[in-house]
């Protein structure tokens, strides 16, 4: 155990023994240096570690405080490979990381978005200009939930191209996939219900569970093979699960795409237990192979899947247009939307209809996929070149994330805090889980182009990791 | 008691005695005519009454069914003038009424929106076209919560013009006022908490309480004087209230504007009990007097008010742009928004910034107010002319709603169902309350212009009311 880890452990013990109570102001870095006789660097690392563990909170101009106690009960009878969390408690950490990655001076390797310069801005702006000519006073009212008719038809036709029959009437237009996912979850659960998520999973799922006061069952998920179906079966057997929220294509953060066989098995298993699948499929257009992968919904014969997607990751994030193919839940979801945001903005829906009518969407997607594949390749090479060989880079063939594994014992949260001082952001593993399994992992966004600046940044990352290794 | 009321009562008794269970199919109208020996009209009115009371549900092509039992417990120790509802249960009724009013063939007296033809479409379209020229790839990312900087500054400056100091940093841009109100409520409550609403109040408040599993205390609210402060004080004394959601200017549905003295008293009372005020102020620009009324927030010295408003009722509903001046809660609300809808669409925010920069907004508002006042006057005269003198028309001097009171015993829900057959929609009082107090009231939207068609529609309404009176 390194010095800073020892200090952190010592302070953790003090907190657990009530020496420091939640809300208490902790000694400043300077005071701690004097008290402990350790170096400023060591003390600073210890505090960063504690902060990254959610044990203490930094308040600007004020100092460090003990964090409120997290209510996470460990399983009384722990099912193998299934972590049970009585109360999902995702703190402000995710928010901080995301905010930091928005700063233009920071390299956004932590970002969830692809580089917007990859999107067809001139064509989209032309569609916007077109709407400014055709919008009428009444078009506003025609776009209340379930959303613009033509847009829902256009989306239904894209499902049909994959051989999936979705009626436009089942589709609700939402503020991005995030609203679609949130409304779907709310439509099929009550506070206190159990919901299955992947471990690790998109942090939006954990936040939604927290917001809706649901209980999470995190099921082990492999970086290549995806969710462990045995563990899933066990969870379904042992808990009264209401819904399962997961990603089947280009999973965030791991990057895998489930095999067709596994998608079929997943649907069969959930259907057998009468559990609704909330399928987050926002990256489905970003495959690198020949054929667009099917969603799990394609295997669903019993209307048990709410399929959520959007145009945010593959065409235009700023429009905030997503949808859910909600089947029998469509009406309930319309109700919930009318109660919370009323509707998606009308000119944005009309602009998308105009853009889709130009038939340029598929050509754009082909170009986008090629560019993303190239950039991922460049990023991967740079990471291989600059990071110490102890770092494992989990490769995958879609989307724009890589999943990196630091040697055991190195905390990616600490690396993230150190990197941020060099204006480099990464997304630490603990953003994607309520368990500690992923403390030494991080997600790396490869979509923001690759040049000297990026290369230098990876070189710095490599140095910081070596510093932590010693 | 009239024949149809007797039949309805009889069926109610049968339902309460378990003759008909929730979910049971009821005899068809035709079967009932044969069974009872009453006329088709009488039986049909009885069913409409039961449906309007939420006791039975009509399913197209299928018939009538007994509704699920509503979980509304009456107060164990009823505080005078305060209705307590353990579980807020607003059914699909509101949804149905709103959907009906969207049908272009139906006169939208039930609508919550003003006639969009009153809005400056050419100027707004010009701003949209401007955005289509200036939008950049990165502008998307700059508009994540708390929203576009310039827009927040523009809003802060409008507060300043009223002598209210709100920092742009306290403002969060939302999908209309509805998202602002929902996020505000969520920011200050936990499921199961008590929240005070007006009786009657904007149905969105009741829906939000239902969605967030909160408990409602409905405080008596006078058509002229607004909320009963004695009853409010009593409620605050007797219940651990977390928040109070109300409208201080041009209240929906009643139309009153609280006096400055009353606003001051309201803020003082809530502050004394440490209860957050969630102020819904969407109609504040639609005053008919000389000066824009202040929000209650103007009297708040302790950062206890979340002030929510939007451009939807006075400039452009379709953009879905609102905001909350959230004070110390701004950060929490940003978090909640990032978790649920991520952000408001970026081009829409930019178009508003462009429009506001043209300095035409205030001229538009002056014209809008004049037109709304004229239309309200015309509607009022037509209602006076055509409705039977037993109907009381509660007049008010702002916005575009009138509140009408049918003679006691006449159910506005029945009138609504009858009117809809003539393609006329009205908003029955029970949309605005969880209690039965307002069964014989309805809200009438006067903003949709006034011509022969509208005049004829009011004539028909008059006839239908006379029919119910006999």
mmCIF file with all atom_site columns, C-alpha atoms in Angstrom, chain A residues 233-390:
data_model
loop_
_atom_site.group_PDB
_atom_site.id
_atom_site.type_symbol
_atom_site.label_atom_id
_atom_site.label_alt_id
_atom_site.label_comp_id
_atom_site.label_asym_id
_atom_site.label_entity_id
_atom_site.label_seq_id
_atom_site.pdbx_PDB_ins_code
_atom_site.Cartn_x
_atom_site.Cartn_y
_atom_site.Cartn_z
_atom_site.occupancy
_atom_site.B_iso_or_equiv
_atom_site.pdbx_formal_charge
_atom_site.auth_seq_id
_atom_site.auth_comp_id
_atom_site.auth_asym_id
_atom_site.auth_atom_id
_atom_site.pdbx_PDB_model_num
ATOM 1   C CA . UNK A 1 233 ? -31.458 -16.008 -14.837 1.00 0.00 ? 233 UNK A CA 1
ATOM 2   C CA . UNK A 1 234 ? -30.465 -16.220 -11.191 1.00 0.00 ? 234 UNK A CA 1
ATOM 3   C CA . UNK A 1 235 ? -31.443 -12.608 -10.567 1.00 0.00 ? 235 UNK A CA 1
ATOM 4   C CA . UNK A 1 236 ? -34.795 -13.153 -12.269 1.00 0.00 ? 236 UNK A CA 1
ATOM 5   C CA . UNK A 1 237 ? -35.379 -16.210 -10.111 1.00 0.00 ? 237 UNK A CA 1
ATOM 6   C CA . UNK A 1 238 ? -34.523 -14.535 -6.828  1.00 0.00 ? 238 UNK A CA 1
ATOM 7   C CA . UNK A 1 239 ? -36.083 -11.097 -7.193  1.00 0.00 ? 239 UNK A CA 1
ATOM 8   C CA . UNK A 1 240 ? -39.456 -9.763  -8.350  1.00 0.00 ? 240 UNK A CA 1
ATOM 9   C CA . UNK A 1 241 ? -37.883 -7.847  -11.239 1.00 0.00 ? 241 UNK A CA 1
ATOM 10  C CA . UNK A 1 242 ? -40.048 -5.420  -13.216 1.00 0.00 ? 242 UNK A CA 1
ATOM 11  C CA . UNK A 1 243 ? -37.740 -4.328  -16.007 1.00 0.00 ? 243 UNK A CA 1
ATOM 12  C CA . UNK A 1 244 ? -34.332 -4.865  -17.528 1.00 0.00 ? 244 UNK A CA 1
ATOM 13  C CA . UNK A 1 245 ? -32.564 -1.835  -19.045 1.00 0.00 ? 245 UNK A CA 1
ATOM 14  C CA . UNK A 1 246 ? -29.635 -2.653  -21.279 1.00 0.00 ? 246 UNK A CA 1
ATOM 15  C CA . UNK A 1 247 ? -27.761 -2.000  -24.508 1.00 0.00 ? 247 UNK A CA 1
ATOM 16  C CA . UNK A 1 248 ? -27.467 -4.732  -27.106 1.00 0.00 ? 248 UNK A CA 1
ATOM 17  C CA . UNK A 1 249 ? -25.444 -2.904  -29.777 1.00 0.00 ? 249 UNK A CA 1
ATOM 18  C CA . UNK A 1 250 ? -22.141 -1.121  -29.118 1.00 0.00 ? 250 UNK A CA 1
ATOM 19  C CA . UNK A 1 251 ? -22.742 -1.122  -25.394 1.00 0.00 ? 251 UNK A CA 1
ATOM 20  C CA . UNK A 1 252 ? -21.706 1.935   -23.389 1.00 0.00 ? 252 UNK A CA 1
ATOM 21  C CA . UNK A 1 253 ? -19.066 1.809   -21.879 1.00 0.00 ? 253 UNK A CA 1
ATOM 22  C CA . UNK A 1 254 ? -17.704 -1.590  -23.014 1.00 0.00 ? 254 UNK A CA 1
ATOM 23  C CA . UNK A 1 255 ? -18.369 -1.430  -26.739 1.00 0.00 ? 255 UNK A CA 1
ATOM 24  C CA . UNK A 1 256 ? -19.526 -5.028  -27.409 1.00 0.00 ? 256 UNK A CA 1
ATOM 25  C CA . UNK A 1 257 ? -22.447 -5.975  -29.633 1.00 0.00 ? 257 UNK A CA 1
ATOM 26  C CA . UNK A 1 258 ? -24.427 -9.021  -28.515 1.00 0.00 ? 258 UNK A CA 1
ATOM 27  C CA . UNK A 1 259 ? -24.553 -11.930 -30.952 1.00 0.00 ? 259 UNK A CA 1
ATOM 28  C CA . UNK A 1 260 ? -27.927 -12.683 -32.603 1.00 0.00 ? 260 UNK A CA 1
ATOM 29  C CA . UNK A 1 261 ? -28.133 -15.931 -30.594 1.00 0.00 ? 261 UNK A CA 1
ATOM 30  C CA . UNK A 1 262 ? -27.601 -14.105 -27.346 1.00 0.00 ? 262 UNK A CA 1
ATOM 31  C CA . UNK A 1 263 ? -30.188 -11.471 -28.205 1.00 0.00 ? 263 UNK A CA 1
ATOM 32  C CA . UNK A 1 264 ? -32.689 -14.258 -28.871 1.00 0.00 ? 264 UNK A CA 1
ATOM 33  C CA . UNK A 1 265 ? -31.840 -15.964 -25.566 1.00 0.00 ? 265 UNK A CA 1
ATOM 34  C CA . UNK A 1 266 ? -32.088 -12.676 -23.699 1.00 0.00 ? 266 UNK A CA 1
ATOM 35  C CA . UNK A 1 267 ? -35.557 -11.966 -25.041 1.00 0.00 ? 267 UNK A CA 1
ATOM 36  C CA . UNK A 1 268 ? -36.722 -15.513 -24.328 1.00 0.00 ? 268 UNK A CA 1
ATOM 37  C CA . UNK A 1 269 ? -35.417 -15.397 -20.762 1.00 0.00 ? 269 UNK A CA 1
ATOM 38  C CA . UNK A 1 270 ? -36.996 -12.046 -19.941 1.00 0.00 ? 270 UNK A CA 1
ATOM 39  C CA . UNK A 1 271 ? -40.278 -13.011 -21.595 1.00 0.00 ? 271 UNK A CA 1
ATOM 40  C CA . UNK A 1 272 ? -40.391 -16.235 -19.596 1.00 0.00 ? 272 UNK A CA 1
ATOM 41  C CA . UNK A 1 273 ? -40.191 -14.136 -16.428 1.00 0.00 ? 273 UNK A CA 1
ATOM 42  C CA . UNK A 1 274 ? -42.626 -11.533 -17.759 1.00 0.00 ? 274 UNK A CA 1
ATOM 43  C CA . UNK A 1 275 ? -39.992 -8.812  -17.433 1.00 0.00 ? 275 UNK A CA 1
ATOM 44  C CA . UNK A 1 276 ? -40.073 -5.803  -19.765 1.00 0.00 ? 276 UNK A CA 1
ATOM 45  C CA . UNK A 1 277 ? -36.905 -5.103  -21.764 1.00 0.00 ? 277 UNK A CA 1
ATOM 46  C CA . UNK A 1 278 ? -35.983 -1.428  -22.058 1.00 0.00 ? 278 UNK A CA 1
ATOM 47  C CA . UNK A 1 279 ? -33.531 -1.514  -24.934 1.00 0.00 ? 279 UNK A CA 1
ATOM 48  C CA . UNK A 1 280 ? -31.188 1.454   -25.252 1.00 0.00 ? 280 UNK A CA 1
ATOM 49  C CA . UNK A 1 281 ? -30.064 1.343   -28.879 1.00 0.00 ? 281 UNK A CA 1
ATOM 50  C CA . UNK A 1 282 ? -28.558 4.779   -29.502 1.00 0.00 ? 282 UNK A CA 1
ATOM 51  C CA . UNK A 1 283 ? -25.381 3.486   -31.150 1.00 0.00 ? 283 UNK A CA 1
ATOM 52  C CA . UNK A 1 284 ? -27.031 1.021   -33.541 1.00 0.00 ? 284 UNK A CA 1
ATOM 53  C CA . UNK A 1 285 ? -26.045 3.063   -36.616 1.00 0.00 ? 285 UNK A CA 1
ATOM 54  C CA . UNK A 1 286 ? -22.370 3.117   -35.605 1.00 0.00 ? 286 UNK A CA 1
ATOM 55  C CA . UNK A 1 287 ? -21.421 -0.471  -36.517 1.00 0.00 ? 287 UNK A CA 1
ATOM 56  C CA . UNK A 1 288 ? -18.209 -1.031  -38.466 1.00 0.00 ? 288 UNK A CA 1
ATOM 57  C CA . UNK A 1 289 ? -19.203 -4.327  -40.116 1.00 0.00 ? 289 UNK A CA 1
ATOM 58  C CA . UNK A 1 290 ? -21.251 -4.876  -43.244 1.00 0.00 ? 290 UNK A CA 1
ATOM 59  C CA . UNK A 1 291 ? -24.736 -5.136  -41.823 1.00 0.00 ? 291 UNK A CA 1
ATOM 60  C CA . UNK A 1 292 ? -26.601 -3.092  -39.296 1.00 0.00 ? 292 UNK A CA 1
ATOM 61  C CA . UNK A 1 293 ? -27.089 -5.287  -36.226 1.00 0.00 ? 293 UNK A CA 1
ATOM 62  C CA . UNK A 1 294 ? -30.671 -6.026  -35.239 1.00 0.00 ? 294 UNK A CA 1
ATOM 63  C CA . UNK A 1 295 ? -32.019 -4.894  -31.888 1.00 0.00 ? 295 UNK A CA 1
ATOM 64  C CA . UNK A 1 296 ? -33.231 -7.523  -29.418 1.00 0.00 ? 296 UNK A CA 1
ATOM 65  C CA . UNK A 1 297 ? -36.707 -6.223  -30.210 1.00 0.00 ? 297 UNK A CA 1
ATOM 66  C CA . UNK A 1 298 ? -36.470 -8.096  -33.523 1.00 0.00 ? 298 UNK A CA 1
ATOM 67  C CA . UNK A 1 299 ? -36.812 -11.365 -31.558 1.00 0.00 ? 299 UNK A CA 1
ATOM 68  C CA . UNK A 1 300 ? -39.651 -10.138 -29.378 1.00 0.00 ? 300 UNK A CA 1
ATOM 69  C CA . UNK A 1 301 ? -42.990 -11.719 -30.341 1.00 0.00 ? 301 UNK A CA 1
ATOM 70  C CA . UNK A 1 302 ? -44.841 -10.745 -27.167 1.00 0.00 ? 302 UNK A CA 1
ATOM 71  C CA . UNK A 1 303 ? -44.637 -6.934  -27.095 1.00 0.00 ? 303 UNK A CA 1
ATOM 72  C CA . UNK A 1 304 ? -42.266 -7.056  -24.111 1.00 0.00 ? 304 UNK A CA 1
ATOM 73  C CA . UNK A 1 305 ? -39.625 -4.642  -25.487 1.00 0.00 ? 305 UNK A CA 1
ATOM 74  C CA . UNK A 1 306 ? -39.511 -0.853  -25.397 1.00 0.00 ? 306 UNK A CA 1
ATOM 75  C CA . UNK A 1 307 ? -36.948 0.084   -28.026 1.00 0.00 ? 307 UNK A CA 1
ATOM 76  C CA . UNK A 1 308 ? -35.376 3.517   -27.470 1.00 0.00 ? 308 UNK A CA 1
ATOM 77  C CA . UNK A 1 309 ? -33.107 5.393   -29.830 1.00 0.00 ? 309 UNK A CA 1
ATOM 78  C CA . UNK A 1 310 ? -32.333 8.867   -31.161 1.00 0.00 ? 310 UNK A CA 1
ATOM 79  C CA . UNK A 1 311 ? -30.605 10.980  -33.792 1.00 0.00 ? 311 UNK A CA 1
ATOM 80  C CA . UNK A 1 312 ? -28.253 12.484  -31.197 1.00 0.00 ? 312 UNK A CA 1
ATOM 81  C CA . UNK A 1 313 ? -25.281 10.175  -31.638 1.00 0.00 ? 313 UNK A CA 1
ATOM 82  C CA . UNK A 1 314 ? -25.397 9.796   -35.418 1.00 0.00 ? 314 UNK A CA 1
ATOM 83  C CA . UNK A 1 315 ? -26.874 12.976  -36.876 1.00 0.00 ? 315 UNK A CA 1
ATOM 84  C CA . UNK A 1 316 ? -27.499 15.905  -34.566 1.00 0.00 ? 316 UNK A CA 1
ATOM 85  C CA . UNK A 1 317 ? -27.373 16.031  -30.756 1.00 0.00 ? 317 UNK A CA 1
ATOM 86  C CA . UNK A 1 318 ? -28.599 19.623  -30.468 1.00 0.00 ? 318 UNK A CA 1
ATOM 87  C CA . UNK A 1 319 ? -32.053 18.943  -31.871 1.00 0.00 ? 319 UNK A CA 1
ATOM 88  C CA . UNK A 1 320 ? -32.791 16.670  -28.890 1.00 0.00 ? 320 UNK A CA 1
ATOM 89  C CA . UNK A 1 321 ? -34.941 14.274  -30.917 1.00 0.00 ? 321 UNK A CA 1
ATOM 90  C CA . UNK A 1 322 ? -35.280 10.645  -29.910 1.00 0.00 ? 322 UNK A CA 1
ATOM 91  C CA . UNK A 1 323 ? -38.085 8.119   -29.794 1.00 0.00 ? 323 UNK A CA 1
ATOM 92  C CA . UNK A 1 324 ? -39.386 4.969   -28.232 1.00 0.00 ? 324 UNK A CA 1
ATOM 93  C CA . UNK A 1 325 ? -41.125 2.158   -30.106 1.00 0.00 ? 325 UNK A CA 1
ATOM 94  C CA . UNK A 1 326 ? -43.319 1.460   -27.132 1.00 0.00 ? 326 UNK A CA 1
ATOM 95  C CA . UNK A 1 327 ? -45.839 -1.128  -28.329 1.00 0.00 ? 327 UNK A CA 1
ATOM 96  C CA . UNK A 1 328 ? -48.722 -1.437  -25.882 1.00 0.00 ? 328 UNK A CA 1
ATOM 97  C CA . UNK A 1 329 ? -47.121 1.165   -23.588 1.00 0.00 ? 329 UNK A CA 1
ATOM 98  C CA . UNK A 1 330 ? -47.283 3.971   -26.178 1.00 0.00 ? 330 UNK A CA 1
ATOM 99  C CA . UNK A 1 331 ? -50.347 5.621   -24.711 1.00 0.00 ? 331 UNK A CA 1
ATOM 100 C CA . UNK A 1 332 ? -49.075 5.539   -21.144 1.00 0.00 ? 332 UNK A CA 1
ATOM 101 C CA . UNK A 1 333 ? -45.811 7.081   -22.308 1.00 0.00 ? 333 UNK A CA 1
ATOM 102 C CA . UNK A 1 334 ? -47.661 9.857   -24.113 1.00 0.00 ? 334 UNK A CA 1
ATOM 103 C CA . UNK A 1 335 ? -49.474 10.596  -20.852 1.00 0.00 ? 335 UNK A CA 1
ATOM 104 C CA . UNK A 1 336 ? -46.241 10.711  -18.903 1.00 0.00 ? 336 UNK A CA 1
ATOM 105 C CA . UNK A 1 337 ? -44.678 13.031  -21.472 1.00 0.00 ? 337 UNK A CA 1
ATOM 106 C CA . UNK A 1 338 ? -47.689 15.368  -21.444 1.00 0.00 ? 338 UNK A CA 1
ATOM 107 C CA . UNK A 1 339 ? -47.215 15.600  -17.677 1.00 0.00 ? 339 UNK A CA 1
ATOM 108 C CA . UNK A 1 340 ? -43.492 16.311  -17.680 1.00 0.00 ? 340 UNK A CA 1
ATOM 109 C CA . UNK A 1 341 ? -42.228 18.139  -20.781 1.00 0.00 ? 341 UNK A CA 1
ATOM 110 C CA . UNK A 1 342 ? -45.469 18.347  -22.798 1.00 0.00 ? 342 UNK A CA 1
ATOM 111 C CA . UNK A 1 343 ? -43.739 17.706  -26.132 1.00 0.00 ? 343 UNK A CA 1
ATOM 112 C CA . UNK A 1 344 ? -40.607 17.951  -28.208 1.00 0.00 ? 344 UNK A CA 1
ATOM 113 C CA . UNK A 1 345 ? -40.017 21.226  -29.991 1.00 0.00 ? 345 UNK A CA 1
ATOM 114 C CA . UNK A 1 346 ? -41.984 21.457  -33.169 1.00 0.00 ? 346 UNK A CA 1
ATOM 115 C CA . UNK A 1 347 ? -39.512 23.148  -35.580 1.00 0.00 ? 347 UNK A CA 1
ATOM 116 C CA . UNK A 1 348 ? -36.859 20.574  -34.647 1.00 0.00 ? 348 UNK A CA 1
ATOM 117 C CA . UNK A 1 349 ? -39.155 17.699  -35.585 1.00 0.00 ? 349 UNK A CA 1
ATOM 118 C CA . UNK A 1 350 ? -40.069 19.423  -38.842 1.00 0.00 ? 350 UNK A CA 1
ATOM 119 C CA . UNK A 1 351 ? -36.405 20.063  -39.682 1.00 0.00 ? 351 UNK A CA 1
ATOM 120 C CA . UNK A 1 352 ? -35.634 16.376  -39.203 1.00 0.00 ? 352 UNK A CA 1
ATOM 121 C CA . UNK A 1 353 ? -38.520 15.383  -41.452 1.00 0.00 ? 353 UNK A CA 1
ATOM 122 C CA . UNK A 1 354 ? -37.145 17.725  -44.093 1.00 0.00 ? 354 UNK A CA 1
ATOM 123 C CA . UNK A 1 355 ? -33.626 16.337  -43.726 1.00 0.00 ? 355 UNK A CA 1
ATOM 124 C CA . UNK A 1 356 ? -34.755 12.692  -43.891 1.00 0.00 ? 356 UNK A CA 1
ATOM 125 C CA . UNK A 1 357 ? -36.738 13.475  -47.041 1.00 0.00 ? 357 UNK A CA 1
ATOM 126 C CA . UNK A 1 358 ? -33.505 14.499  -48.813 1.00 0.00 ? 358 UNK A CA 1
ATOM 127 C CA . UNK A 1 359 ? -32.394 10.840  -48.739 1.00 0.00 ? 359 UNK A CA 1
ATOM 128 C CA . UNK A 1 360 ? -28.903 11.906  -47.696 1.00 0.00 ? 360 UNK A CA 1
ATOM 129 C CA . UNK A 1 361 ? -29.079 10.247  -44.300 1.00 0.00 ? 361 UNK A CA 1
ATOM 130 C CA . UNK A 1 362 ? -27.670 6.864   -45.325 1.00 0.00 ? 362 UNK A CA 1
ATOM 131 C CA . UNK A 1 363 ? -24.791 8.410   -47.267 1.00 0.00 ? 363 UNK A CA 1
ATOM 132 C CA . UNK A 1 364 ? -23.977 10.495  -44.187 1.00 0.00 ? 364 UNK A CA 1
ATOM 133 C CA . UNK A 1 365 ? -24.076 7.413   -41.978 1.00 0.00 ? 365 UNK A CA 1
ATOM 134 C CA . UNK A 1 366 ? -21.696 5.501   -44.278 1.00 0.00 ? 366 UNK A CA 1
ATOM 135 C CA . UNK A 1 367 ? -19.222 8.383   -44.156 1.00 0.00 ? 367 UNK A CA 1
ATOM 136 C CA . UNK A 1 368 ? -19.624 8.763   -40.390 1.00 0.00 ? 368 UNK A CA 1
ATOM 137 C CA . UNK A 1 369 ? -18.943 5.059   -39.770 1.00 0.00 ? 369 UNK A CA 1
ATOM 138 C CA . UNK A 1 370 ? -15.812 5.181   -41.904 1.00 0.00 ? 370 UNK A CA 1
ATOM 139 C CA . UNK A 1 371 ? -14.521 8.260   -40.062 1.00 0.00 ? 371 UNK A CA 1
ATOM 140 C CA . UNK A 1 372 ? -15.263 6.818   -36.632 1.00 0.00 ? 372 UNK A CA 1
ATOM 141 C CA . UNK A 1 373 ? -13.483 3.570   -37.528 1.00 0.00 ? 373 UNK A CA 1
ATOM 142 C CA . UNK A 1 374 ? -10.432 5.515   -38.712 1.00 0.00 ? 374 UNK A CA 1
ATOM 143 C CA . UNK A 1 375 ? -10.313 7.692   -35.639 1.00 0.00 ? 375 UNK A CA 1
ATOM 144 C CA . UNK A 1 376 ? -10.688 4.728   -33.326 1.00 0.00 ? 376 UNK A CA 1
ATOM 145 C CA . UNK A 1 377 ? -7.785  3.033   -35.089 1.00 0.00 ? 377 UNK A CA 1
ATOM 146 C CA . UNK A 1 378 ? -5.566  6.120   -34.689 1.00 0.00 ? 378 UNK A CA 1
ATOM 147 C CA . UNK A 1 379 ? -6.484  6.544   -31.039 1.00 0.00 ? 379 UNK A CA 1
ATOM 148 C CA . UNK A 1 380 ? -5.831  2.879   -30.365 1.00 0.00 ? 380 UNK A CA 1
ATOM 149 C CA . UNK A 1 381 ? -2.382  3.080   -31.942 1.00 0.00 ? 381 UNK A CA 1
ATOM 150 C CA . UNK A 1 382 ? -1.508  6.182   -29.907 1.00 0.00 ? 382 UNK A CA 1
ATOM 151 C CA . UNK A 1 383 ? -2.664  4.518   -26.699 1.00 0.00 ? 383 UNK A CA 1
ATOM 152 C CA . UNK A 1 384 ? -0.606  1.418   -27.481 1.00 0.00 ? 384 UNK A CA 1
ATOM 153 C CA . UNK A 1 385 ? 2.402   3.627   -28.169 1.00 0.00 ? 385 UNK A CA 1
ATOM 154 C CA . UNK A 1 386 ? 2.252   5.860   -25.109 1.00 0.00 ? 386 UNK A CA 1
ATOM 155 C CA . UNK A 1 387 ? 0.614   3.929   -22.269 1.00 0.00 ? 387 UNK A CA 1
ATOM 156 C CA . UNK A 1 388 ? 2.678   1.515   -20.176 1.00 0.00 ? 388 UNK A CA 1
ATOM 157 C CA . UNK A 1 389 ? 2.246   -2.120  -21.277 1.00 0.00 ? 389 UNK A CA 1
ATOM 158 C CA . UNK A 1 390 ? 0.511   -2.896  -17.971 1.00 0.00 ? 390 UNK A CA 1
#
